[in-house]
Each structure stands twice: as structure tokens, then as C-alpha cells.
mmCIF file of C-alpha atoms in Angstrom:
data_model
loop_
_atom_site.group_PDB
_atom_site.id
_atom_site.type_symbol
_atom_site.label_atom_id
_atom_site.label_comp_id
_atom_site.label_asym_id
_atom_site.label_seq_id
_atom_site.Cartn_x
_atom_site.Cartn_y
_atom_site.Cartn_z
ATOM 1 C CA MET A 1 -0.424 0.522 0.103
ATOM 2 C CA THR A 2 1.022 3.470 -0.959
ATOM 3 C CA ASP A 3 1.178 6.902 -0.335
ATOM 4 C CA SER A 4 -0.178 8.142 -3.714
ATOM 5 C CA SER A 5 1.822 12.011 -2.966
ATOM 6 C CA ARG A 6 4.874 11.300 -2.529
ATOM 7 C CA GLY A 7 5.623 6.927 -3.454
ATOM 8 C CA GLU A 8 5.591 5.782 0.300
ATOM 9 C CA PRO A 9 5.108 2.464 1.536
ATOM 10 C CA VAL A 10 2.094 3.125 4.512
ATOM 11 C CA ALA A 11 1.097 0.676 7.012
ATOM 12 C CA ASN A 12 -1.918 0.562 8.503
ATOM 13 C CA GLY A 13 -2.570 3.713 7.021
ATOM 14 C CA LEU A 14 0.303 5.447 8.315
ATOM 15 C CA ARG A 15 3.757 6.846 6.348
ATOM 16 C CA ALA A 16 6.235 4.671 7.402
ATOM 17 C CA SER A 17 9.179 7.676 8.692
ATOM 18 C CA VAL A 18 11.833 5.242 9.278
ATOM 19 C CA MET A 19 12.690 4.323 5.379
ATOM 20 C CA PRO A 20 14.169 6.875 2.808
ATOM 21 C CA PRO A 21 11.431 9.100 1.329
ATOM 22 C CA ASN A 22 10.618 7.885 -2.649
ATOM 23 C CA SER A 23 11.883 4.153 -1.729
ATOM 24 C CA TRP A 24 10.003 1.175 -1.449
ATOM 25 C CA LEU A 25 11.239 -2.679 0.425
ATOM 26 C CA LEU A 26 11.695 -4.904 -1.961
ATOM 27 C CA PRO A 27 12.170 -8.191 -0.971
ATOM 28 C CA GLY A 28 15.842 -9.643 -3.442
ATOM 29 C CA PRO A 29 18.665 -12.121 -3.137
ATOM 30 C CA SER A 30 20.084 -10.254 -0.463
ATOM 31 C CA ASP A 31 17.248 -11.970 2.196
ATOM 32 C CA SER A 32 18.008 -15.054 1.856
ATOM 33 C CA ASP A 33 21.846 -13.693 2.092
ATOM 34 C CA ASP A 34 22.904 -11.539 4.488
ATOM 35 C CA GLY A 35 20.006 -10.511 5.788
ATOM 36 C CA GLU A 36 19.920 -7.201 5.062
ATOM 37 C CA ALA A 37 16.961 -5.059 3.386
ATOM 38 C CA VAL A 38 17.249 -4.283 -0.704
ATOM 39 C CA TRP A 39 15.964 -0.306 -0.876
ATOM 40 C CA SER A 40 14.561 0.502 -5.200
ATOM 41 C CA GLY A 41 16.831 3.239 -4.446
ATOM 42 C CA ASP A 42 19.851 0.593 -4.420
ATOM 43 C CA LYS A 43 21.041 -1.101 -7.855
ATOM 44 C CA ARG A 44 21.067 -4.374 -7.391
ATOM 45 C CA ALA A 45 17.252 -3.713 -7.431
ATOM 46 C CA PRO A 46 16.184 -4.242 -10.633
ATOM 47 C CA LYS A 47 13.072 -2.645 -9.727
ATOM 48 C CA PRO A 48 9.544 -1.880 -7.776
ATOM 49 C CA MET A 49 7.546 -4.516 -6.624
ATOM 50 C CA LEU A 50 4.694 -4.449 -4.967
ATOM 51 C CA CYS A 51 4.533 -5.977 -1.279
ATOM 52 C CA THR A 52 2.043 -6.900 0.859
ATOM 53 C CA GLU A 53 1.358 -5.109 4.581
ATOM 54 C CA SER A 54 2.985 -7.482 6.098
ATOM 55 C CA THR A 55 6.410 -8.422 3.834
ATOM 56 C CA ILE A 56 6.713 -4.115 4.168
ATOM 57 C CA ILE A 57 7.123 -4.313 8.480
ATOM 58 C CA ARG A 58 9.134 -6.837 8.234
ATOM 59 C CA HIS A 59 11.609 -5.939 5.773
ATOM 60 C CA MET A 60 11.107 -1.689 7.750
ATOM 61 C CA THR A 61 11.521 -3.583 10.589
ATOM 62 C CA ARG A 62 14.788 -5.671 9.522
ATOM 63 C CA ALA A 63 16.117 -2.651 7.707
ATOM 64 C CA CYS A 64 16.464 -0.417 11.294
ATOM 65 C CA ARG A 65 19.762 -2.520 10.990
ATOM 66 C CA VAL A 66 21.442 -0.881 8.214
ATOM 67 C CA ARG A 67 22.160 2.778 9.935
ATOM 68 C CA THR A 68 23.144 4.749 6.341
ATOM 69 C CA ARG A 69 20.130 4.396 5.145
ATOM 70 C CA CYS A 70 17.508 4.587 8.002
ATOM 71 C CA ARG A 71 16.322 6.991 9.646
ATOM 72 C CA ALA A 72 13.890 6.428 13.280
ATOM 73 C CA MET A 73 12.457 8.371 14.746
ATOM 74 C CA VAL A 74 11.946 9.092 18.460
ATOM 75 C CA GLU A 75 9.700 11.617 20.671
ATOM 76 C CA ASP A 76 9.815 14.539 22.844
ATOM 77 C CA ASP A 77 8.200 14.739 26.017
ATOM 78 C CA ARG A 78 5.174 16.185 24.543
ATOM 79 C CA GLY A 79 4.475 13.518 22.034
ATOM 80 C CA ARG A 80 6.125 15.287 18.885
ATOM 81 C CA SER A 81 8.615 12.804 17.056
ATOM 82 C CA LYS A 82 11.838 13.702 14.870
ATOM 83 C CA PRO A 83 14.305 12.195 13.667
ATOM 84 C CA ILE A 84 17.458 10.825 16.224
ATOM 85 C CA PRO A 85 20.484 13.691 15.916
ATOM 86 C CA HIS A 86 24.219 13.296 14.245
ATOM 87 C CA GLY A 87 26.391 11.632 17.912
ATOM 88 C CA ALA A 88 22.612 9.815 19.909
ATOM 89 C CA PRO A 89 23.720 7.148 20.331
ATOM 90 C CA GLU A 90 22.298 4.384 17.043
ATOM 91 C CA ARG A 91 20.590 1.273 19.800
ATOM 92 C CA CYS A 92 18.026 1.148 17.558
ATOM 93 C CA THR A 93 15.474 -1.049 19.688
ATOM 94 C CA ASN A 94 11.708 -0.996 17.674
ATOM 95 C CA PRO A 95 12.362 2.047 15.193
ATOM 96 C CA LEU A 96 9.025 0.812 13.709
ATOM 97 C CA VAL A 97 6.739 0.673 16.715
ATOM 98 C CA GLU A 98 8.474 3.643 17.559
ATOM 99 C CA SER A 99 7.496 6.107 14.323
ATOM 100 C CA LEU A 100 3.651 4.825 13.198
ATOM 101 C CA SER A 101 2.502 5.381 17.687
ATOM 102 C CA ALA A 102 4.410 8.798 18.077
ATOM 103 C CA PRO A 103 2.545 11.432 18.368
ATOM 104 C CA THR A 104 2.147 15.094 17.707
ATOM 105 C CA MET A 105 1.200 17.696 20.347
ATOM 106 C CA ALA A 106 -2.056 19.797 17.813
ATOM 107 C CA GLY A 107 -4.824 16.712 18.770
ATOM 108 C CA HIS A 108 -4.349 16.312 21.850
ATOM 109 C CA VAL A 109 -6.171 14.663 25.150
ATOM 110 C CA LEU A 110 -6.377 17.311 28.520
ATOM 111 C CA VAL A 111 -7.383 16.985 31.086
ATOM 112 C CA PHE A 112 -8.240 18.253 34.366
ATOM 113 C CA ALA A 113 -7.677 17.164 37.636
ATOM 114 C CA ALA A 114 -9.963 18.142 40.338
ATOM 115 C CA GLY A 115 -6.371 19.701 42.575
ATOM 116 C CA HIS A 116 -4.900 23.147 42.979
ATOM 117 C CA LEU A 117 -3.279 24.595 38.252
ATOM 118 C CA PRO A 118 -0.041 25.830 38.767
ATOM 119 C CA SER A 119 0.290 29.510 40.277
ATOM 120 C CA ASP A 120 1.399 31.092 36.704
ATOM 121 C CA GLY A 121 -1.316 28.681 34.929
ATOM 122 C CA VAL A 122 -1.542 26.350 32.564
ATOM 123 C CA PRO A 123 1.110 25.633 30.388
ATOM 124 C CA PRO A 124 -0.450 28.309 27.768
ATOM 125 C CA GLU A 125 0.397 25.376 24.379
ATOM 126 C CA LEU A 126 -1.884 22.716 26.126
ATOM 127 C CA LEU A 127 -4.761 25.216 26.025
ATOM 128 C CA GLU A 128 -4.127 26.011 22.244
ATOM 129 C CA ALA A 129 -6.916 23.731 20.087
ATOM 130 C CA PRO A 130 -6.234 20.393 22.119
ATOM 131 C CA ALA A 131 -8.969 17.552 20.524
ATOM 132 C CA VAL A 132 -10.777 16.720 23.442
ATOM 133 C CA VAL A 133 -10.739 18.053 26.936
ATOM 134 C CA LEU A 134 -11.794 16.003 29.751
ATOM 135 C CA GLY A 135 -12.693 16.589 33.198
ATOM 136 C CA CYS A 136 -11.396 14.284 35.990
ATOM 137 C CA ASP A 137 -14.620 14.379 38.962
ATOM 138 C CA GLY A 138 -14.389 17.778 39.852
ATOM 139 C CA GLY A 139 -12.230 18.642 37.365
ATOM 140 C CA TRP A 140 -13.830 19.582 34.954
ATOM 141 C CA LYS A 141 -15.077 22.613 36.364
ATOM 142 C CA HIS A 142 -11.403 24.972 36.401
ATOM 143 C CA ALA A 143 -11.632 23.792 32.230
ATOM 144 C CA ALA A 144 -14.607 25.705 32.471
ATOM 145 C CA ARG A 145 -13.750 28.794 33.877
ATOM 146 C CA LEU A 146 -11.001 29.046 31.309
ATOM 147 C CA GLY A 147 -13.719 28.453 28.827
ATOM 148 C CA LEU A 148 -13.333 25.611 27.229
ATOM 149 C CA ASP A 149 -15.279 22.688 26.297
ATOM 150 C CA VAL A 150 -15.633 19.692 28.029
ATOM 151 C CA GLN A 151 -16.375 16.441 26.776
ATOM 152 C CA ALA A 152 -17.007 14.349 29.087
ATOM 153 C CA VAL A 153 -16.191 13.523 33.477
ATOM 154 C CA LEU A 154 -14.905 10.842 34.148
ATOM 155 C CA GLY A 155 -13.533 9.353 37.503
ATOM 156 C CA ASP A 156 -16.451 7.051 40.276
ATOM 157 C CA LEU A 157 -18.238 11.027 40.488
ATOM 158 C CA ASP A 158 -17.893 11.485 44.031
ATOM 159 C CA SER A 159 -17.592 15.022 44.446
ATOM 160 C CA VAL A 160 -18.193 16.153 40.731
ATOM 161 C CA GLY A 161 -20.774 18.561 42.090
ATOM 162 C CA GLN A 162 -23.098 20.225 39.608
ATOM 163 C CA PRO A 163 -22.185 19.649 36.114
ATOM 164 C CA PRO A 164 -24.094 21.332 33.172
ATOM 165 C CA GLU A 165 -26.992 18.805 32.409
ATOM 166 C CA ALA A 166 -25.121 18.213 28.814
ATOM 167 C CA LEU A 167 -22.109 17.039 29.552
ATOM 168 C CA LYS A 168 -21.378 13.679 28.997
ATOM 169 C CA ARG A 169 -21.048 11.063 32.612
ATOM 170 C CA ILE A 170 -18.815 8.390 32.187
ATOM 171 C CA LEU A 171 -19.043 6.437 35.721
ATOM 172 C CA LEU A 172 -15.517 4.426 36.628
ATOM 173 C CA PRO A 173 -16.148 3.115 40.079
ATOM 174 C CA ASP A 174 -13.534 0.920 40.791
ATOM 175 C CA GLN A 175 -12.034 1.503 44.170
ATOM 176 C CA ASN A 176 -9.271 -0.689 43.797
ATOM 177 C CA ALA A 177 -7.562 2.208 42.088
ATOM 178 C CA THR A 178 -7.564 6.777 42.230
ATOM 179 C CA ASP A 179 -9.220 8.666 39.662
ATOM 180 C CA LEU A 180 -6.103 9.452 37.966
ATOM 181 C CA SER A 181 -5.628 6.088 37.148
ATOM 182 C CA LYS A 182 -8.726 5.544 36.600
ATOM 183 C CA VAL A 183 -9.064 8.447 33.496
ATOM 184 C CA LEU A 184 -5.413 7.283 32.921
ATOM 185 C CA SER A 185 -6.320 3.526 31.273
ATOM 186 C CA TRP A 186 -9.107 5.693 29.812
ATOM 187 C CA CYS A 187 -7.117 7.315 27.497
ATOM 188 C CA ALA A 188 -5.194 4.948 26.834
ATOM 189 C CA THR A 189 -8.226 2.612 25.515
ATOM 190 C CA HIS A 190 -9.731 5.193 24.158
ATOM 191 C CA HIS A 191 -6.458 7.269 22.564
ATOM 192 C CA THR A 192 -4.103 5.450 21.779
ATOM 193 C CA GLY A 193 -1.146 6.573 19.272
ATOM 194 C CA THR A 194 -3.124 10.693 20.919
ATOM 195 C CA ALA A 195 -0.890 12.895 23.671
ATOM 196 C CA VAL A 196 -1.764 13.137 26.338
ATOM 197 C CA HIS A 197 -1.226 16.117 28.813
ATOM 198 C CA VAL A 198 -2.219 16.445 32.652
ATOM 199 C CA VAL A 199 -2.990 19.279 35.015
ATOM 200 C CA GLY A 200 -5.155 20.280 38.448
ATOM 201 C CA LEU A 201 -2.758 17.607 40.492
ATOM 202 C CA ASP A 202 -1.312 20.018 43.181
ATOM 203 C CA GLY A 203 -2.343 20.618 47.077
ATOM 204 C CA GLY A 204 -4.910 18.000 47.970
ATOM 205 C CA ARG A 205 -4.605 14.586 50.901
ATOM 206 C CA LEU A 206 -1.240 13.688 50.988
ATOM 207 C CA ASP A 207 -2.398 9.469 50.048
ATOM 208 C CA HIS A 208 -3.501 11.185 46.913
ATOM 209 C CA ARG A 209 -0.267 13.035 45.915
ATOM 210 C CA MET A 210 1.856 10.389 46.752
ATOM 211 C CA ALA A 211 0.196 8.478 44.159
ATOM 212 C CA THR A 212 0.390 10.412 41.529
ATOM 213 C CA ALA A 213 3.126 8.807 39.827
ATOM 214 C CA ALA A 214 2.456 5.118 40.179
ATOM 215 C CA ALA A 215 -0.545 5.756 38.532
ATOM 216 C CA LEU A 216 2.118 6.359 35.387
ATOM 217 C CA ILE A 217 2.493 2.317 35.890
ATOM 218 C CA GLU A 218 -0.677 1.140 36.890
ATOM 219 C CA ALA A 219 -2.000 2.481 33.699
ATOM 220 C CA ARG A 220 1.158 2.320 31.618
ATOM 221 C CA SER A 221 0.495 5.613 30.404
ATOM 222 C CA ASP A 222 2.158 7.264 28.297
ATOM 223 C CA ALA A 223 1.116 10.810 29.136
ATOM 224 C CA VAL A 224 2.720 13.592 30.814
ATOM 225 C CA LEU A 225 1.622 14.700 34.776
ATOM 226 C CA HIS A 226 2.506 19.651 34.891
ATOM 227 C CA LEU A 227 2.984 19.974 38.796
ATOM 228 C CA GLU A 228 3.586 22.782 39.716
ATOM 229 C CA GLU A 229 7.379 22.327 40.071
ATOM 230 C CA GLY A 230 7.757 20.421 37.211
ATOM 231 C CA ASP A 231 6.794 17.288 34.829
ATOM 232 C CA LEU A 232 6.286 12.929 35.771
ATOM 233 C CA ARG A 233 6.220 10.851 32.981
ATOM 234 C CA ARG A 234 6.304 7.691 32.699
ATOM 235 C CA ILE A 235 9.610 6.052 30.346
ATOM 236 C CA ALA A 236 7.983 2.967 29.035
ATOM 237 C CA PRO A 237 11.166 0.145 28.164
ATOM 238 C CA GLY A 238 11.790 -0.144 23.916
ATOM 239 C CA ARG A 239 11.863 3.301 23.607
ATOM 240 C CA ARG A 240 14.505 5.541 23.441
ATOM 241 C CA VAL A 241 12.936 9.531 23.814
ATOM 242 C CA MET A 242 14.310 13.203 23.864
ATOM 243 C CA VAL A 243 13.599 14.952 26.749
ATOM 244 C CA PRO A 244 14.096 18.845 26.045
ATOM 245 C CA SER A 245 15.706 20.651 28.689
ATOM 246 C CA GLN A 246 18.407 23.903 30.193
ATOM 247 C CA PRO A 247 21.761 23.214 31.533
ATOM 248 C CA GLY A 248 20.728 22.987 35.047
ATOM 249 C CA THR A 249 17.025 21.525 35.230
ATOM 250 C CA VAL A 250 16.838 18.872 37.575
ATOM 251 C CA ILE A 251 16.471 15.104 35.998
ATOM 252 C CA GLY A 252 15.572 12.695 38.839
ATOM 253 C CA LEU A 253 14.327 8.873 37.917
ATOM 254 C CA HIS A 254 12.255 6.936 39.700
ATOM 255 C CA PRO A 255 11.788 3.312 39.626
ATOM 256 C CA TYR A 256 9.635 0.945 40.126
ATOM 257 C CA GLY A 257 11.483 -1.542 41.726
ATOM 258 C CA GLU A 258 14.080 -3.148 38.946
ATOM 259 C CA VAL A 259 14.833 -0.815 35.189
ATOM 260 C CA THR A 260 17.667 -1.394 33.205
ATOM 261 C CA VAL A 261 18.379 1.808 31.888
ATOM 262 C CA GLU A 262 20.129 1.303 28.585
ATOM 263 C CA HIS A 263 20.739 5.595 28.066
ATOM 264 C CA LEU A 264 21.262 8.520 29.784
ATOM 265 C CA SER A 265 22.682 10.984 28.330
ATOM 266 C CA GLY A 266 22.584 14.671 28.882
ATOM 267 C CA VAL A 267 22.768 15.381 32.071
ATOM 268 C CA THR A 268 26.088 15.469 34.825
ATOM 269 C CA TRP A 269 25.700 12.089 35.361
ATOM 270 C CA PRO A 270 24.748 9.166 32.774
ATOM 271 C CA LEU A 271 23.913 6.018 32.326
ATOM 272 C CA ASN A 272 24.779 2.759 29.928
ATOM 273 C CA GLN A 273 22.947 -0.383 30.278
ATOM 274 C CA ALA A 274 22.732 -0.001 34.728
ATOM 275 C CA THR A 275 20.610 -1.513 36.625
ATOM 276 C CA ILE A 276 18.540 1.016 39.120
ATOM 277 C CA THR A 277 16.047 -0.227 41.373
ATOM 278 C CA THR A 278 13.641 1.254 44.033
ATOM 279 C CA GLY A 279 14.878 3.786 45.741
ATOM 280 C CA THR A 280 16.392 6.955 46.325
ATOM 281 C CA GLN A 281 20.130 6.501 43.782
ATOM 282 C CA GLY A 282 18.580 8.351 40.063
ATOM 283 C CA VAL A 283 17.307 12.220 42.098
ATOM 284 C CA HIS A 284 19.385 15.050 41.292
ATOM 285 C CA ASN A 285 20.447 14.672 38.129
ATOM 286 C CA GLU A 286 20.636 17.602 36.302
ATOM 287 C CA ALA A 287 20.782 18.166 32.316
ATOM 288 C CA THR A 288 23.767 19.121 30.411
ATOM 289 C CA SER A 289 22.187 20.522 27.305
ATOM 290 C CA ALA A 290 18.974 21.100 25.857
ATOM 291 C CA GLU A 291 18.709 17.275 25.343
ATOM 292 C CA VAL A 292 18.124 14.682 27.233
ATOM 293 C CA TRP A 293 18.334 11.281 25.763
ATOM 294 C CA ILE A 294 16.703 7.379 28.261
ATOM 295 C CA GLU A 295 16.767 4.406 27.085
ATOM 296 C CA VAL A 296 15.213 1.957 29.013
ATOM 297 C CA SER A 297 14.800 -2.535 27.924
ATOM 298 C CA LYS A 298 13.242 -3.596 31.143
ATOM 299 C CA GLY A 299 11.103 -2.473 34.309
ATOM 300 C CA ASP A 300 9.008 0.635 35.188
ATOM 301 C CA LEU A 301 10.439 4.387 35.691
ATOM 302 C CA VAL A 302 8.920 7.578 35.542
ATOM 303 C CA LEU A 303 11.337 10.596 35.120
ATOM 304 C CA SER A 304 10.619 13.793 36.370
ATOM 305 C CA ARG A 305 11.647 17.327 35.798
ATOM 306 C CA SER A 306 11.667 20.023 36.549
ATOM 307 C CA ARG A 307 10.843 23.795 35.352
ATOM 308 C CA ALA A 308 13.222 25.424 33.683
ATOM 309 C CA HIS A 309 12.779 28.886 35.884
ATOM 310 C CA LEU A 310 13.806 26.358 39.318
ATOM 311 C CA ALA A 311 16.855 24.819 37.627
#
């Protein structure tokens, strides 16, 4: 299947960004010889051949080993995809999944929890044309005060107040998880591949605040949680993630159990193929450049990043 405007192969309707522009992956003699994929731009390839979707995906995955012909994509902390720059770690864990699933900032999901908003307001970029605005229980009130159109309020609805009659209510009654965890799980199911940002998480009960980061792990969520002093996000295994920073920005790694960090760079104390576990080993690292790169191969890890004005 191709994009008729560019002639580029696509899988499941999405352009496969790990492949060179205007190229076809072709089955050829090298498939049985040295295991490399053959591109139509290669002199060995006689002409483009129509491949099935499964063939395209198989060869794309194999092609990540041909580094001179492959531009793998990575995510930044807002879910935007970008090419791996020169000098970044070359190890390509799963570039196909990374590039096809990388959401963009445009059309993100914005969730308002019922806690305090940052004292200087919601980050302006989050208010720019979100595709979906949700209220986590009573959090819908924050969105309403900002003049946003709330699509639904979710949670156990025990503190929802008096929302407008027209506001859709989605009851998530599980008492074994917090409303935040349930909403993150719901977003992961109903808005797969879309960037999710959550605000309104400060203040409130101590036990809820302590459970904030754990909700990311419990829900297997890729959401970014925005707090007064910084933000939190889960680093899922098998991804190479770039976190925009400034020199001096405090970066913290918070493992839940044993975690294998394949690569951490752009910080004062880099890591390579290191194992860390629950404890304080990963706190108070500092960014030394505008880009912090991290890749985890195993385990549950939350990364914290201080806000620039606190660095």
C-alpha cells in the first residue's frame, strides 16, 4: 500500500517514517544472503515490486540494521516525533513501533484533575486547540472557568458537583484505583497514540499526592503529568526518548522495582546499561544540554523534570 502523493510505503494508513523518502522495500537476493533489506534506490534492485503489508513491516523492522539508509524517529516529552540527531545513541530498539505510534502535540487530550492548577497557570501550549478536554471528577470546573468545551467528566463522580446537564458523565467505579489512574487507563484505551497531558494535580490529600507517579505505572500510561514544580512521565521500555531541557534542569529517575537503563545522556551523571532499583539513586541528576536522551529496556520508570525557572 502506498501514499499516492509521494509513492511512500505505508502500514495501517500511516506513513512509515523509518524509510527513506520515495523508496520501496523490496524482497531480493540479499534476503537469503546477508539479511539486509534492499531498497529500490540500490543498484542491485531491478525495479519496484508490490509488497504486502506484512512484507513491508517485516522488511522495515529488518532495515533498522542498515543504519546508513534508515532514519529512525524518536519522541520528545510532548509526544512529537523527530529524527535521531548525529551523536545520539545508535541502538535501534524498535524504530517501527516508535515512529508509527508517535503522537503529535496537535490534537492532544487535555485532562483536568480536581487539585490545584500551577500558580502561573496552565502552560499556554496545552491550551492551544486540544482535540479532547476531559474532567477527572471535579476537575471539569477548572476547564469550564477557562472557557474550554469539556467533552466528558470521568471517575467515580463522588465529588463532581453540579456539572451542566449536557456534560457527558462516564462512571469509572473501581475503588481499587484512584480517579487519576482510572482516567489514564481510559485514555490509553480510547485515545491510543494520542498525546495526553494532565493538569490540576497539586494540593489535596497526602495519599493522593504520593500515588500520582504510581498512577502512570499502574495505567501503563504515556501521559505527561504537569505539576507546580515540574512534570512527570513514564519511560516505557523499548523506546528512545528525548526530553527537552536546559543546562541545570533537575532530572530525576524514579524506578518501581528493578529497571535497566540502556542509555542516559545529556546529564551530569550519564548511564549506560545500568540497573537501578527502588530507592534514591536516580534523584538530582542535572541536564548539561538542551536534550536529555534516555532509553529503558526493562522495568517501570518515571522521569521527573524540574521547570526551567527552578533550575
